Each structure stands twice: as structure tokens, then as C-alpha cells.
Coordinates of C-alpha atoms in Angstrom, one line a residue:
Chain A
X268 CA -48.6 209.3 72.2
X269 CA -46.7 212.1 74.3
X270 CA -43.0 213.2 73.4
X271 CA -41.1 214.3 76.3
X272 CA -37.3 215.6 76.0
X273 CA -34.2 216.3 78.4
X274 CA -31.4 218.3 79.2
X275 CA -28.8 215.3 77.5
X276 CA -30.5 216.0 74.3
X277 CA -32.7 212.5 74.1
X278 CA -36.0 212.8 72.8
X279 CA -38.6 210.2 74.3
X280 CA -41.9 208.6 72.2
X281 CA -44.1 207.3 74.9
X282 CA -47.0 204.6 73.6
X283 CA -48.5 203.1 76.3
X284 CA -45.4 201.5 78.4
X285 CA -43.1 201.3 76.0
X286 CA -40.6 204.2 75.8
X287 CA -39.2 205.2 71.9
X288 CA -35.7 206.9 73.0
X289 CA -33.1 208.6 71.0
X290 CA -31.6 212.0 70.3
X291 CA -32.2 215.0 69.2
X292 CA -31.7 216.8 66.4
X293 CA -29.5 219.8 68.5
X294 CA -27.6 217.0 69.7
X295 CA -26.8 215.5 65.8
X296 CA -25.8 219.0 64.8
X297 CA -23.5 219.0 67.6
X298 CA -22.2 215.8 67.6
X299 CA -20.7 216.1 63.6
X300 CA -20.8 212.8 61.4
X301 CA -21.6 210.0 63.5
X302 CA -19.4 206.9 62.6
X303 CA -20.9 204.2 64.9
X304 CA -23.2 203.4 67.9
X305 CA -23.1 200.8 70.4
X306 CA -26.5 199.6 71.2
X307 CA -27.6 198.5 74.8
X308 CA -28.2 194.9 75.8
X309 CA -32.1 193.6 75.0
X310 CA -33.8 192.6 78.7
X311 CA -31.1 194.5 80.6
X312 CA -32.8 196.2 83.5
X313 CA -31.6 200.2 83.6
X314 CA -31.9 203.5 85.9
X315 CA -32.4 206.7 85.2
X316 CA -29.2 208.6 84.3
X317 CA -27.4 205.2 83.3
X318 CA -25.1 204.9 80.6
X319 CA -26.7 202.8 78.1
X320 CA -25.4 203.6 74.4
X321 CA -22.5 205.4 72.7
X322 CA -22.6 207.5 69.6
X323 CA -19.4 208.1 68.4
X324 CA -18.3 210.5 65.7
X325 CA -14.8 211.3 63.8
X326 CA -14.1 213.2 66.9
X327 CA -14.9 211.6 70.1
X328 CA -17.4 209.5 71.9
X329 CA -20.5 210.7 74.0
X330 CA -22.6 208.6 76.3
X331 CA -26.9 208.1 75.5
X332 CA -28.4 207.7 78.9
X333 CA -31.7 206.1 80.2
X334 CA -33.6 209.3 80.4
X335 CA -36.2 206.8 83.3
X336 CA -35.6 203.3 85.7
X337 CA -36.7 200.9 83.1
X338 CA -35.6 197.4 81.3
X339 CA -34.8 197.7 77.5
X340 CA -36.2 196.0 75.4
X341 CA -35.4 196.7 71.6
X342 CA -32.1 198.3 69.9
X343 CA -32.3 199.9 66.6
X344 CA -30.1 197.4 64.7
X345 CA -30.0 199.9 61.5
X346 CA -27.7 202.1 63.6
X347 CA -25.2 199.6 63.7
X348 CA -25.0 199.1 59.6
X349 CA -25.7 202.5 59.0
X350 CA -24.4 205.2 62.2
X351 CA -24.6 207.9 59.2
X352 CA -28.7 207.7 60.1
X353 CA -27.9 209.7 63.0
X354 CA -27.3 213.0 61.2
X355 CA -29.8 212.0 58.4
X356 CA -33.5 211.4 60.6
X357 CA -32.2 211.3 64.7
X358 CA -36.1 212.0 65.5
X359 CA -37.2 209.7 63.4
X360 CA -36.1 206.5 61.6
X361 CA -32.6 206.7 63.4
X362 CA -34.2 205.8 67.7
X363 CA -31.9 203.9 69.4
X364 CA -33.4 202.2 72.1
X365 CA -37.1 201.4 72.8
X366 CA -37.6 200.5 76.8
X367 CA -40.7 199.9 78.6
X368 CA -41.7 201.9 81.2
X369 CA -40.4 201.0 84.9
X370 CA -41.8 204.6 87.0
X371 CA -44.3 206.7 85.1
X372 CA -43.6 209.5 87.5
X373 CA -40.0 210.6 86.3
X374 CA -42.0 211.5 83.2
X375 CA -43.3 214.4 84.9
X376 CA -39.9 216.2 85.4
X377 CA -39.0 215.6 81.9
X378 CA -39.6 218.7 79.2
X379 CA -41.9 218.9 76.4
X380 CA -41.1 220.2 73.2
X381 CA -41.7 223.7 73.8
X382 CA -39.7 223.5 77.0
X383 CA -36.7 221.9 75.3
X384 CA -37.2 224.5 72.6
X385 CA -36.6 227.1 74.8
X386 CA -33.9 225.1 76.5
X387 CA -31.8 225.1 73.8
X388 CA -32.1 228.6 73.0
X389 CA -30.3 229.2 76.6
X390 CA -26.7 227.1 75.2
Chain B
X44 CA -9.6 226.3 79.2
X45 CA -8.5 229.7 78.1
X46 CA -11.0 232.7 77.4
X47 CA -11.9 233.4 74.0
X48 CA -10.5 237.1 75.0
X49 CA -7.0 235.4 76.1
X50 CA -6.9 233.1 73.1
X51 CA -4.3 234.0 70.0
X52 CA -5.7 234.9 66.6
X53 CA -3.8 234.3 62.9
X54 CA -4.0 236.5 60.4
X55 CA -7.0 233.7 58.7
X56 CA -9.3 234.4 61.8
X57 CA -11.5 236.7 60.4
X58 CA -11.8 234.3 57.1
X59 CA -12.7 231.7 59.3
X60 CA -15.5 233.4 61.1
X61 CA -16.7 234.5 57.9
X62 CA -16.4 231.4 56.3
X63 CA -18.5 229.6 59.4
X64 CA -16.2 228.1 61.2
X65 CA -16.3 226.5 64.7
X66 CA -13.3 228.0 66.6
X67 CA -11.8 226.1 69.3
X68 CA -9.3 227.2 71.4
X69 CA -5.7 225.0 70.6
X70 CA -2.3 225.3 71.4
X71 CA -3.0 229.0 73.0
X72 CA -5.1 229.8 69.9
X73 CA -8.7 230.8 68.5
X74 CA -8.7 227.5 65.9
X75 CA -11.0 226.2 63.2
X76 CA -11.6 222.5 64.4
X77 CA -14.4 222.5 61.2
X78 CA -16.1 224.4 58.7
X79 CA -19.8 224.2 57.5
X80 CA -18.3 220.9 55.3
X81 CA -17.9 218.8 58.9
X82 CA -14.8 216.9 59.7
X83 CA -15.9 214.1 57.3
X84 CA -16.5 215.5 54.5
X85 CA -13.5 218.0 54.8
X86 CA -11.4 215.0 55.1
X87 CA -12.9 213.1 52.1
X88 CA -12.7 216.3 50.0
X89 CA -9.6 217.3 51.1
X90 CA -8.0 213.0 49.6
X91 CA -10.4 213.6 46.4
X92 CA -9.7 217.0 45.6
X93 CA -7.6 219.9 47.7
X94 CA -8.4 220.9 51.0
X95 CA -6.8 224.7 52.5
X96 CA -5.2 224.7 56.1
X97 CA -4.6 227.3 58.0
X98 CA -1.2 226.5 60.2
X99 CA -0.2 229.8 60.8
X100 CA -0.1 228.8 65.2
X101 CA 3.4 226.7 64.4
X102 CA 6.3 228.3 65.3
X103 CA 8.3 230.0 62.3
X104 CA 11.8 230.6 62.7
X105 CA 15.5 231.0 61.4
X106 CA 18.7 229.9 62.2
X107 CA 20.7 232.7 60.9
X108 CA 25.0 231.8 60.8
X109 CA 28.0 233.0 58.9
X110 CA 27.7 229.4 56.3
X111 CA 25.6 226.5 55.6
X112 CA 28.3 224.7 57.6
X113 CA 28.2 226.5 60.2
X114 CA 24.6 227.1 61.1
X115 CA 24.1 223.2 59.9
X116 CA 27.0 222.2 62.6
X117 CA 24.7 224.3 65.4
X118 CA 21.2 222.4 64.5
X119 CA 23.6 219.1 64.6
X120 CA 24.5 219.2 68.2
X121 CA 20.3 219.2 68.5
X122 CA 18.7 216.8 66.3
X123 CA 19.8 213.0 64.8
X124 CA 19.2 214.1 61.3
X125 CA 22.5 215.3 59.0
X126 CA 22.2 218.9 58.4
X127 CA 25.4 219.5 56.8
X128 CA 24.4 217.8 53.6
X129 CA 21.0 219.1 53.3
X130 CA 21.3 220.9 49.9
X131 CA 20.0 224.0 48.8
X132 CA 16.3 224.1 48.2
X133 CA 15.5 220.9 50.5
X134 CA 13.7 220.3 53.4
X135 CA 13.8 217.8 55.9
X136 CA 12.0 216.4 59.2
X137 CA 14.1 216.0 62.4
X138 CA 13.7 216.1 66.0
X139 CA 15.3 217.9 69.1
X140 CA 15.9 215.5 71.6
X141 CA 16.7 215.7 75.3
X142 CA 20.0 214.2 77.1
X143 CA 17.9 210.5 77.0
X144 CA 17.9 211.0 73.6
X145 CA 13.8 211.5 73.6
X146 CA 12.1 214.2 71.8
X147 CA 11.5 217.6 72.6
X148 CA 9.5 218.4 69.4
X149 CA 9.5 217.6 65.7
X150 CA 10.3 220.0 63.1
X151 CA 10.8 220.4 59.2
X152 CA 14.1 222.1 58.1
X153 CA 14.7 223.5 54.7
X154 CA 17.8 225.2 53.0
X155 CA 17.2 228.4 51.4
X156 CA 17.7 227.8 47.4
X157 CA 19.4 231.2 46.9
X158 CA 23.1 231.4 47.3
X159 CA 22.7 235.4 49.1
X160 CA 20.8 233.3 51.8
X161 CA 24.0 230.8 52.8
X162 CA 24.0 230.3 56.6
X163 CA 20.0 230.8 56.6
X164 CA 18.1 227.7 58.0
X165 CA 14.1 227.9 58.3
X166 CA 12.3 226.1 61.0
X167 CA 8.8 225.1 61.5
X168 CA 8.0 223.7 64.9
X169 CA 4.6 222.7 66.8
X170 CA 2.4 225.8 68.1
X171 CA 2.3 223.7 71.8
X172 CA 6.1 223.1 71.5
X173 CA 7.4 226.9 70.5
X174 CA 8.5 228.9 73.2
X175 CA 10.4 226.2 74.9
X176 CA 12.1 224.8 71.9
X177 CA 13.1 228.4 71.0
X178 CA 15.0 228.8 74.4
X179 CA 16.4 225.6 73.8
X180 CA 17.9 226.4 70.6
X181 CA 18.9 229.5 71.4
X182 CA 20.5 228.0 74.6
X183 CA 23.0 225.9 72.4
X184 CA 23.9 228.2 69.6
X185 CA 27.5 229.3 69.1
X186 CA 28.2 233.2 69.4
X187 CA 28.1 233.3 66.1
X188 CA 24.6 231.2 64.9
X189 CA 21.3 233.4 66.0
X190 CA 18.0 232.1 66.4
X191 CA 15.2 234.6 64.5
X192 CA 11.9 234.2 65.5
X193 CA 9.2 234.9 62.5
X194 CA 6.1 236.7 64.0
X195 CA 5.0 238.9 61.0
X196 CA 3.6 235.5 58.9
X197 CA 1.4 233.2 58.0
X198 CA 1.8 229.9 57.3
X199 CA -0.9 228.1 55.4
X200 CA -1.2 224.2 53.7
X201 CA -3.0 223.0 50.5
X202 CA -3.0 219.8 50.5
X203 CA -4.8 217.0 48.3
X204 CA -4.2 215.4 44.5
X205 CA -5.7 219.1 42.8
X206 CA -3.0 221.2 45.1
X207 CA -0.4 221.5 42.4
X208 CA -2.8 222.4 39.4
X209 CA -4.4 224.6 41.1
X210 CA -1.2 226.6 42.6
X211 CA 0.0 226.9 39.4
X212 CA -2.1 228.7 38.3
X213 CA -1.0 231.6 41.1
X214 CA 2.3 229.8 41.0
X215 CA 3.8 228.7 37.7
X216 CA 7.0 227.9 39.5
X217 CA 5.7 225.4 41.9
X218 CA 5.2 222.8 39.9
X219 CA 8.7 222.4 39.2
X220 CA 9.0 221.2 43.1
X221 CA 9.8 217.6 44.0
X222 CA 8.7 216.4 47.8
X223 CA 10.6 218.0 50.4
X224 CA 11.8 220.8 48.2
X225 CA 11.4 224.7 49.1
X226 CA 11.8 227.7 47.8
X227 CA 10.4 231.5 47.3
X228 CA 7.6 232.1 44.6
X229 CA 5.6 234.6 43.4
X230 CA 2.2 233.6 44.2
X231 CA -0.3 236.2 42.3
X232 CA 3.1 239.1 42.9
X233 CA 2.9 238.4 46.9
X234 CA 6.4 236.8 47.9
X235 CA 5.8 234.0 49.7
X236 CA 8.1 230.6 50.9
X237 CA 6.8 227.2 49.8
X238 CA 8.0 223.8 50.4
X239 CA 6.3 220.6 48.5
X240 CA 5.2 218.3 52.4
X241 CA 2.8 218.6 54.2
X242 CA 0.9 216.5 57.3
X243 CA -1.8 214.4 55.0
X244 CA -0.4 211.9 53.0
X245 CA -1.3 214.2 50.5
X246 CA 0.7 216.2 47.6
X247 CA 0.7 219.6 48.5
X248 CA 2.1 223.1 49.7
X249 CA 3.3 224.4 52.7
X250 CA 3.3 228.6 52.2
X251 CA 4.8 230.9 54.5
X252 CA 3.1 234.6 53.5
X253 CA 3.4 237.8 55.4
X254 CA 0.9 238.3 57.7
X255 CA -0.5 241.1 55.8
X256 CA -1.0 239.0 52.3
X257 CA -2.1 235.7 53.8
X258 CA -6.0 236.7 53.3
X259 CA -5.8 237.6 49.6
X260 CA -3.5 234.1 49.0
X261 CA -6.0 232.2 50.9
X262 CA -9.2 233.5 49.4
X263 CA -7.3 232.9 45.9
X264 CA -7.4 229.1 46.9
X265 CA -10.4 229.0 48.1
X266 CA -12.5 230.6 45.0
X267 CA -11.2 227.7 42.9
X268 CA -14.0 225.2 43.6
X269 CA -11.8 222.3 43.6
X270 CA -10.2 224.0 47.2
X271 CA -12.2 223.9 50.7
X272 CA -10.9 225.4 53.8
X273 CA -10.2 222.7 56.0
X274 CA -10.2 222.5 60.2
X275 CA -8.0 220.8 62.7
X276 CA -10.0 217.9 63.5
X277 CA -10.5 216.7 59.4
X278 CA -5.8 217.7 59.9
X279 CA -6.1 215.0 62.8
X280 CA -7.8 212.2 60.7
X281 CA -6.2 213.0 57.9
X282 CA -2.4 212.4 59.5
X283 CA -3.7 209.3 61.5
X284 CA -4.8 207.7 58.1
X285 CA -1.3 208.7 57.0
X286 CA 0.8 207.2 59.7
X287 CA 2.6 210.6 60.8
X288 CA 3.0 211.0 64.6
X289 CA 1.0 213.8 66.8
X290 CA 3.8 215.3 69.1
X291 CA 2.9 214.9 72.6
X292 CA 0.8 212.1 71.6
X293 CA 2.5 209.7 69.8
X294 CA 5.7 211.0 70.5
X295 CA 7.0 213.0 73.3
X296 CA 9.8 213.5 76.0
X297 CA 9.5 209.9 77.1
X298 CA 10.0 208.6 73.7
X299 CA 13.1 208.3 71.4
X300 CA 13.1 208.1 67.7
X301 CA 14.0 204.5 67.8
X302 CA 10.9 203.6 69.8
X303 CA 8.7 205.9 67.8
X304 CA 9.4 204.3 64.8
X305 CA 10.8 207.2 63.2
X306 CA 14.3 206.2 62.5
X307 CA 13.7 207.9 59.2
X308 CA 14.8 210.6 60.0
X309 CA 18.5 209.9 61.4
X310 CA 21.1 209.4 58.1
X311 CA 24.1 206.8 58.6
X312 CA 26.5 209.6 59.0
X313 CA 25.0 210.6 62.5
X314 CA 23.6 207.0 63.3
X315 CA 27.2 205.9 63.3
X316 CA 28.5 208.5 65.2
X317 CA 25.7 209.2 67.8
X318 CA 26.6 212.8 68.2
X319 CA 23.7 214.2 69.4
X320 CA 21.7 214.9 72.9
X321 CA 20.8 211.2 74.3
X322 CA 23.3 209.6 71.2
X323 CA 24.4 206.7 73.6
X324 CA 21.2 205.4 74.5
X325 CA 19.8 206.3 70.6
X326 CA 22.7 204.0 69.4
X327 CA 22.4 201.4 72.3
X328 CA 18.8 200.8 71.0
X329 CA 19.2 200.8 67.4
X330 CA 21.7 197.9 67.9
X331 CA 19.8 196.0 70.4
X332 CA 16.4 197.3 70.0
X333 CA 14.1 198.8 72.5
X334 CA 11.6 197.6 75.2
X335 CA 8.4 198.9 73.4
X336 CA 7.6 200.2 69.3
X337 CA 5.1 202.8 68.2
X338 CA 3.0 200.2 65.8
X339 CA -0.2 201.1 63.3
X340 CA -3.8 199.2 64.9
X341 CA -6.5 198.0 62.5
X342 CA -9.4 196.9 64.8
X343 CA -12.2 194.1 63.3
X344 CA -15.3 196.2 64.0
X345 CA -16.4 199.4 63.6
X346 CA -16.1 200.9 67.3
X347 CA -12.9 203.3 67.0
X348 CA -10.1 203.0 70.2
X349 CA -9.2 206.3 70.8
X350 CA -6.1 207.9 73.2
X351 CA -5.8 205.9 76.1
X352 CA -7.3 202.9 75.6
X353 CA -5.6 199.9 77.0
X354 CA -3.8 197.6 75.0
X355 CA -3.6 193.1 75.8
X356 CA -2.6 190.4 74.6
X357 CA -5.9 188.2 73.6
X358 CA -6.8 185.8 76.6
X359 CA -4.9 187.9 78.9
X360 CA -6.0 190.9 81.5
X361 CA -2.3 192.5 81.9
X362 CA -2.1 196.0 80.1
X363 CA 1.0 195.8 77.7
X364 CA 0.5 199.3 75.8
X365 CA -2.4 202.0 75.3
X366 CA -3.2 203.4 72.3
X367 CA -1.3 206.9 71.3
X368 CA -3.7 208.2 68.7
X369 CA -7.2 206.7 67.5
X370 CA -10.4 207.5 65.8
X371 CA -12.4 206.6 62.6
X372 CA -10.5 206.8 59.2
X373 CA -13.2 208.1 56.9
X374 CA -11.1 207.5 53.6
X375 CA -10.3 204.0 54.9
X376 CA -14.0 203.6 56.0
X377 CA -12.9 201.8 59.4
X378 CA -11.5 202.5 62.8
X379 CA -7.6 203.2 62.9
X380 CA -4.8 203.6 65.6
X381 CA -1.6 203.9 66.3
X382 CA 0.1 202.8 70.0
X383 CA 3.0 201.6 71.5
X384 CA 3.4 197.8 72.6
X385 CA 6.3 195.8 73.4
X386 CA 9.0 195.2 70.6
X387 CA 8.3 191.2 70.3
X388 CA 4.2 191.8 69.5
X389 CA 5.3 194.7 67.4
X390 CA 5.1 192.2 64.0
X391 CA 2.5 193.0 61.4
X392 CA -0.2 191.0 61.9
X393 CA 0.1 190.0 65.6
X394 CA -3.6 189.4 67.6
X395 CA -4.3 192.0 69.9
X396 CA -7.1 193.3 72.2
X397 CA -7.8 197.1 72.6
X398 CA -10.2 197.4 75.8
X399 CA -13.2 200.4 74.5
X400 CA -15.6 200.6 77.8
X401 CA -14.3 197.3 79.2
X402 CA -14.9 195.7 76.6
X403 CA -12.3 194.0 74.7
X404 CA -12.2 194.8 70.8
X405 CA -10.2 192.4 68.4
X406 CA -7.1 194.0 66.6
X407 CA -4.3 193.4 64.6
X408 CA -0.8 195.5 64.2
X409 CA -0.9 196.9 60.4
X410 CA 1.7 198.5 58.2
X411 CA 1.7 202.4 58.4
X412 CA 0.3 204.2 56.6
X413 CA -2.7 203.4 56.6
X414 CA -4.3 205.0 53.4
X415 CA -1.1 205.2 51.1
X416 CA 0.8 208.4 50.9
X417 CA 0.9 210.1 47.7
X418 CA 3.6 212.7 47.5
X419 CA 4.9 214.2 44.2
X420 CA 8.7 212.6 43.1
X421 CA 10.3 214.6 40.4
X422 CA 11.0 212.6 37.6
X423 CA 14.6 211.8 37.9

């Protein structure tokens, strides 16, 4: 299993060709109190960069994108009864989406850990 | 956006930093929009116990004449509200309006309780709203009625059901204040304004403190543990839950009282007469009623409709209102907002739609406020 991250804050778990996605734990810290998430669609067929899920908090609303081309195929339904999740785990029991792989080669510009460490060190 | 160099500080900036604040800039100013709490939290703790607000970017003024009736007659000619009766040691919330009878800015009013300050009238207007609403004010004053701007204080809010035990113990005093009263107190030997209102729902202070004292009175609050400091965006959920309006939001210079739903603050004295800026149209509409109503939205799920979002009637694609002010009520547990729609789907209860990312979300107007407010009546 290899975890990649990007620049919007998503983490990705990679088993085989299925892709774990959600976000990080910069981006939970940033975000504040998360208050609910809108999932996307299961079978929908998505691109890179697409807007796929919302995570809202008391303040405002921020977009999850697909971090690769891809079709989804599993929502985390715990988000939904439970946003607070988010803030609690958001690397762990709190993914949002899982997708399965559409273009293994956009994994390649993606960051590892280290990488996304460093990264966020920059902000 | 501003600079951090260009941005305004209040005398609480350094507390805030200290204190681990994230400082936005608002209105002009270097602001705490949250402390190391988090908006939702702060808000909770702030309904459960007392949260500590630094307001000191409103504007701060008096009207300064030769007798109450006098200065009160000046204010008239600006706002809907009666000013003439407002007794010694009240406050009150108004609004200046333009010629079309919409609204410049809201403000709170109070009387001075002393008899030496007769004539004296102390404003408090929005930070955004200031510098224009002082040059209209001091536009329309007679010769004899000045306009004093306050730049030397601070002006903080305690707010929550622990706010009066605990300022009594700094303040023996205020806890002889009904809602809406004001008056000077000692606060620890510092000489400081307080009125009993506040923008929460909440029981609570408003203190006006020199600039100079406002650190020592607000770290006296704060090292009671049942006080928190408390940022802007915890102050925005908190008055959302309570129904009060967001000037330039809610309410603004395309807006009159009557269709903001704040009617509540014209008395029959001036509601008859209609002597004020825009009385004609004010009057017109309180007869006959107006085109569109600010109303209070409950949605069905848990998605929250914030500023902006369209407004329809279910089964319909034609946009009949957007939503003023939204966002998750954390005391109430579920989304809240408030918007204008037209006057016949303004009933509690009616079915609406607010559209979230083209997607329709089911709603329903609801009775204001939201969380119930809980301000302190002297017992008569």
C-alpha cells in the first residue's frame, strides 16, 4: 500500500486499484469543526481536479476534489451521521471516498509524505 | 484584502495574540474570528456559561446638546424610534434611514442616568458603517447638538447565563440592571459604561472602558473559569441562532424596517406621524404591507444554506428570494437561516426550497429566534 498526498490537502491510500481518498489532518485543523459532508455519487465516473464532496464547517464550505480521472465507488456513510469524525481521525476512520483507479500515471505527480510535510511547512 | 501593517488594532490585540487567537482582518481591523476553543465550542460555552467579546472596532460616540429634549429632537429627525421619551438610564435600538426610508446602519442609544449628563446621548454603531454614519449625523445636527466621536475606548461584551454573577463580583452595581438599561460603574475602581444587551440572545454586559484599562477588565473576566474569550465567527452563530439582523447582510440601504422585520423598534408616537427620513414610504408599507419580508429558515437536513443561496417555491425553478444570513446553529444542532421572500410565503410554516450546489434543499419559514432569547427582566 502507498500513500500519496496533494497540494488541496487530500491524502490518498492506494491498494491495488482502488484509491482510499480523504483529507488531511492540516486541512482539519484548518477547516475548524466540521458540521457536515456531502458524499459523491457511488458509480459516478470523475476527473482529476473535479469537485466531488463538500465539507462544511460553522464557517463556510470547501470543495474535496478527485485528486486522479477515476469512477467512485464507495462513500464513507459515517460522515454523514457523524461530520464531527472529521476533526477527530481525518487520516483514518473519517475517508470519504474510496475510487478505483482510472490513470495510474497521475500518481506519479502526486507527493509523498515527506514531500507534503515539507509542503506545508512553506503556508 | 488589507495588509496586516494597514489593518486597525484595539486596545485587546495584544491579549488576543497572547491568548492564541486567529486574527482576521474585519471591518478595517486586526480581529479574533477564534480562539484556541474553535467557533463551536466558543459558541456552546459562551449559551452554557459566559463567553468575553471584544467589540471595541464599533463606533463610539455622543450626541452632546443643551437638554434631553433637544439632543433627543436632533437623533429624531434620523431614526423611526422615539427618543424623546427614552428615560434616564435606558437604552434602545434604532436605525438611521435614508430618504426611501431604508437603513443606513443600526445602532443602540442609551440615556445617561445622571442628571449632570442631561443633553448627553451615547451611540454605538457598526465598525463597517462609522465614518459615514458620523458625517451623516453630523450633517443634520442643529447648531446647537454636536456629535463627539469616542476614540480613547474600548468596548467589550460578556455575554452568556454566568455574565451577571460573575460581573458582580467586579461590579456589585450591575446586577441591579434590567435589559436595555445603562449606566457608569466601578468595575474593580476603573470607571467604566455598561448597559445590560448585547448581540447573543444571551444575558449580558456591554462595557465601554478607556482604552488604557480595557486589558486589566478583560483579563479580570477572563481568570474566572466560567468566562472564555470569544471570536467573531462563534458572535456570528451566536446572533443567527438569536434572530438579530447582520447590517449589510440582512439589512442594508435597500431595505426598510418594515421589510426587515424590525418594526420593533419604531413606537406609535413616530409610526403615526412618519416624521422621519423615507416616513411616507415607512407608513405606506406598514398600512399596506410590503413586496418582500425578512423571514427565519429551518432546512430538513443537515447541509447549511449560507448567503446567497437562492430561494423557490417547491416544484418551481423561478428564484423568489436568496438567503441573507446562513450557517450551522451549534446550540440548535441544525442548519439555520434567515432571507427575504415575498410577503404572501412569509407565513410560519410555508414549504420552501433553498438551492445549496444546485441542489434543491427542503425548508420551511420558522419563528425567530431560533434558540430562545434569554435576557434579564427586572422584577417589576
Amino acid at each position: 500500500m502507498s500513500t500519496y498526498f496533494t497540494k488541496d490537502h487530500e491524502w490518498l491510500k492506494v491498494e491495488g486499484d482502488v484509491v482510499t481518498v480523504g483529507i488531511t489532518e492540516f486541512a482539519q485543523s484548518q477547516l475548524g469543526d466540521v458540521v457536515f459532508v456531502e458524499l459523491p455519487e457511488n458509480g459516478k465516473t470523475v476527473d482529476q481536479d473535479d469537485e466531488v464532496a463538500v465539507v462544511e464547517s460553522v464557517k463556510a464550505a470547501s470543495e474535496v476534489y478527485a485528486p486522479l480521472d477515476g469512477e467512485i465507488v464507495e462513500g464513507n456513510e459515517l460522515l454523514v451521521d457523524e461530520p464531527a469524525k472529521v476533526n477527530e481521525d481525518p487520516e483514518g476512520a473519517a475517508w470519504f471516498f474510496k475510487m478505483k483507479l482510472g490513470n495510474a500515471a497521475q500518481l506519479e505527480a502526486l507527493m509523498s509524505e515527506a514531500d507534503y510535510k515539507a509542503f506545508v511547512e512553506t503556508l | 484584502m488589507a495588509e496586516a501593517a494597514d489593518l486597525l488594532k484595539t486596545p485587546l490585540f495584544d491579549l488576543h495574540v497572547e491568548l492564541g487567537a486567529k486574527m482576521v482582518p474585519f471591518a478595517g481591523y486586526d480581529m479574533p474570528v477564534q480562539f484556541p476553543l474553535g467557533v463551536m465550542k466558543e459558541h456552546l460555552f459562551t449559551r452554557e456559561s459566559a463567553g468575553l467579546f471584544d467589540v471595541s472596532h464599533m463606533g463610539q460616540a455622543w450626541l452632546v446638546g443643551p437638554d434631553h429634549a433637544t439632543t433627543a429632537a436632533a437623533l429624531e429627525t434620523l431614526v423611526p424610534s422615539n427618543m424623546k421619551e427614552l428615560k434616564p438610564g435606558k437604552q434602545r435600538y434604532t436605525v438611521l434611514l435614508n430618504d426611501n426610508g431604508c437603513i443606513i446602519d443600526d445602532l443602540m442609544v442609551s440615556r445617561p442616568l445622571a442628571s449632570e449628563d442631561d443633553g448627553r446621548l451615547m451611540l454605538v454603531v457598526n465598525a463597517a458603517c462609522k465614518d459615514n454614519d458620523y458625517k451623516i449625523i453630523a450633517a443634520a445636527l442643529p447648531e446647537n447638538v454636536k456629535l463627539e466621536i469616542v476614540e480613547d475606548r474600548a468596548l467589550i461584551a460578556i455575554q452568556g447565563p454566568k455574565a451577571a454573577e460573575v460581573m458582580a463580583l467586579h461590579a456589585p452595581e450591575a446586577a441591579e440592571m434590567g435589559f436595555m438599561e445603562a449606566r457608569p460603574l466601578e468595575f474593580d475602581g476603573i470607571s467604566v459604561i455598561a448597559s445590560r444587551s448585547g448581540y447573543t440572545g444571551e444575558d449580558g454586559y456591554e462595557i465601554s472602558i478607556p482604552a488604557g484599562a480595557a486589558e486589566a477588565v478583560a483579563k479580570a473576566l477572563l481568570a474566572d473559569e466560567r468566562v472564555e474569550s470569544i471570536g467573531l465567527g462563534a458572535r456570528d452563530s451566536l446572533r443567527l441562532e438569536a434572530g438579530l439582523c447582520l447590517y449589510g447582510h440582512d439589512i442594508d440601504e435597500n431595505t426598510t424596517p418594515v421589510e426587515g422585520n424590525i418594526t420593533f423598534c419604531m413606537q406609535k408616537r413616530r409610526k403615526e406621524a412618519g416624521d422621519f427620513p423615507g416616513g411616507e414610504r415607512v407608513l405606506k408599507q406598514l398600512a399596506e404591507g410590503t413586496e418582500n419580508l425578512r423571514v427565519g429558515l429551518l432546512l430538513e437536513g443537515r447541509a447549511p444554506a449560507r448567503e446567497g443561496a437562492e430561494i423557490r417555491v417547491p416544484g418551481t425553478e423561478e428564484i423568489i428570494g436568496r438567503v441573507t444570513s446562513g450557517g450551522y446553529g451549534p446550540t440548535l444542532g441544525a442548519p439555520v437561516a434567515m432571507g427575504y421572500v415575498p410577503s404572501n410565503l412569509a407565513e410560519i410554516g410555508t414549504e420552501l426550497e433553498l438551492v445549496v450546489r444546485g441542489r434543491a434543499l427542503p425548508a420551511k419559514v420558522a419563528e425567530m429566534p431560533f434558540v430562545a432569547q434569554r435576557y434579564y427582566r427586572k422584577p417589576k
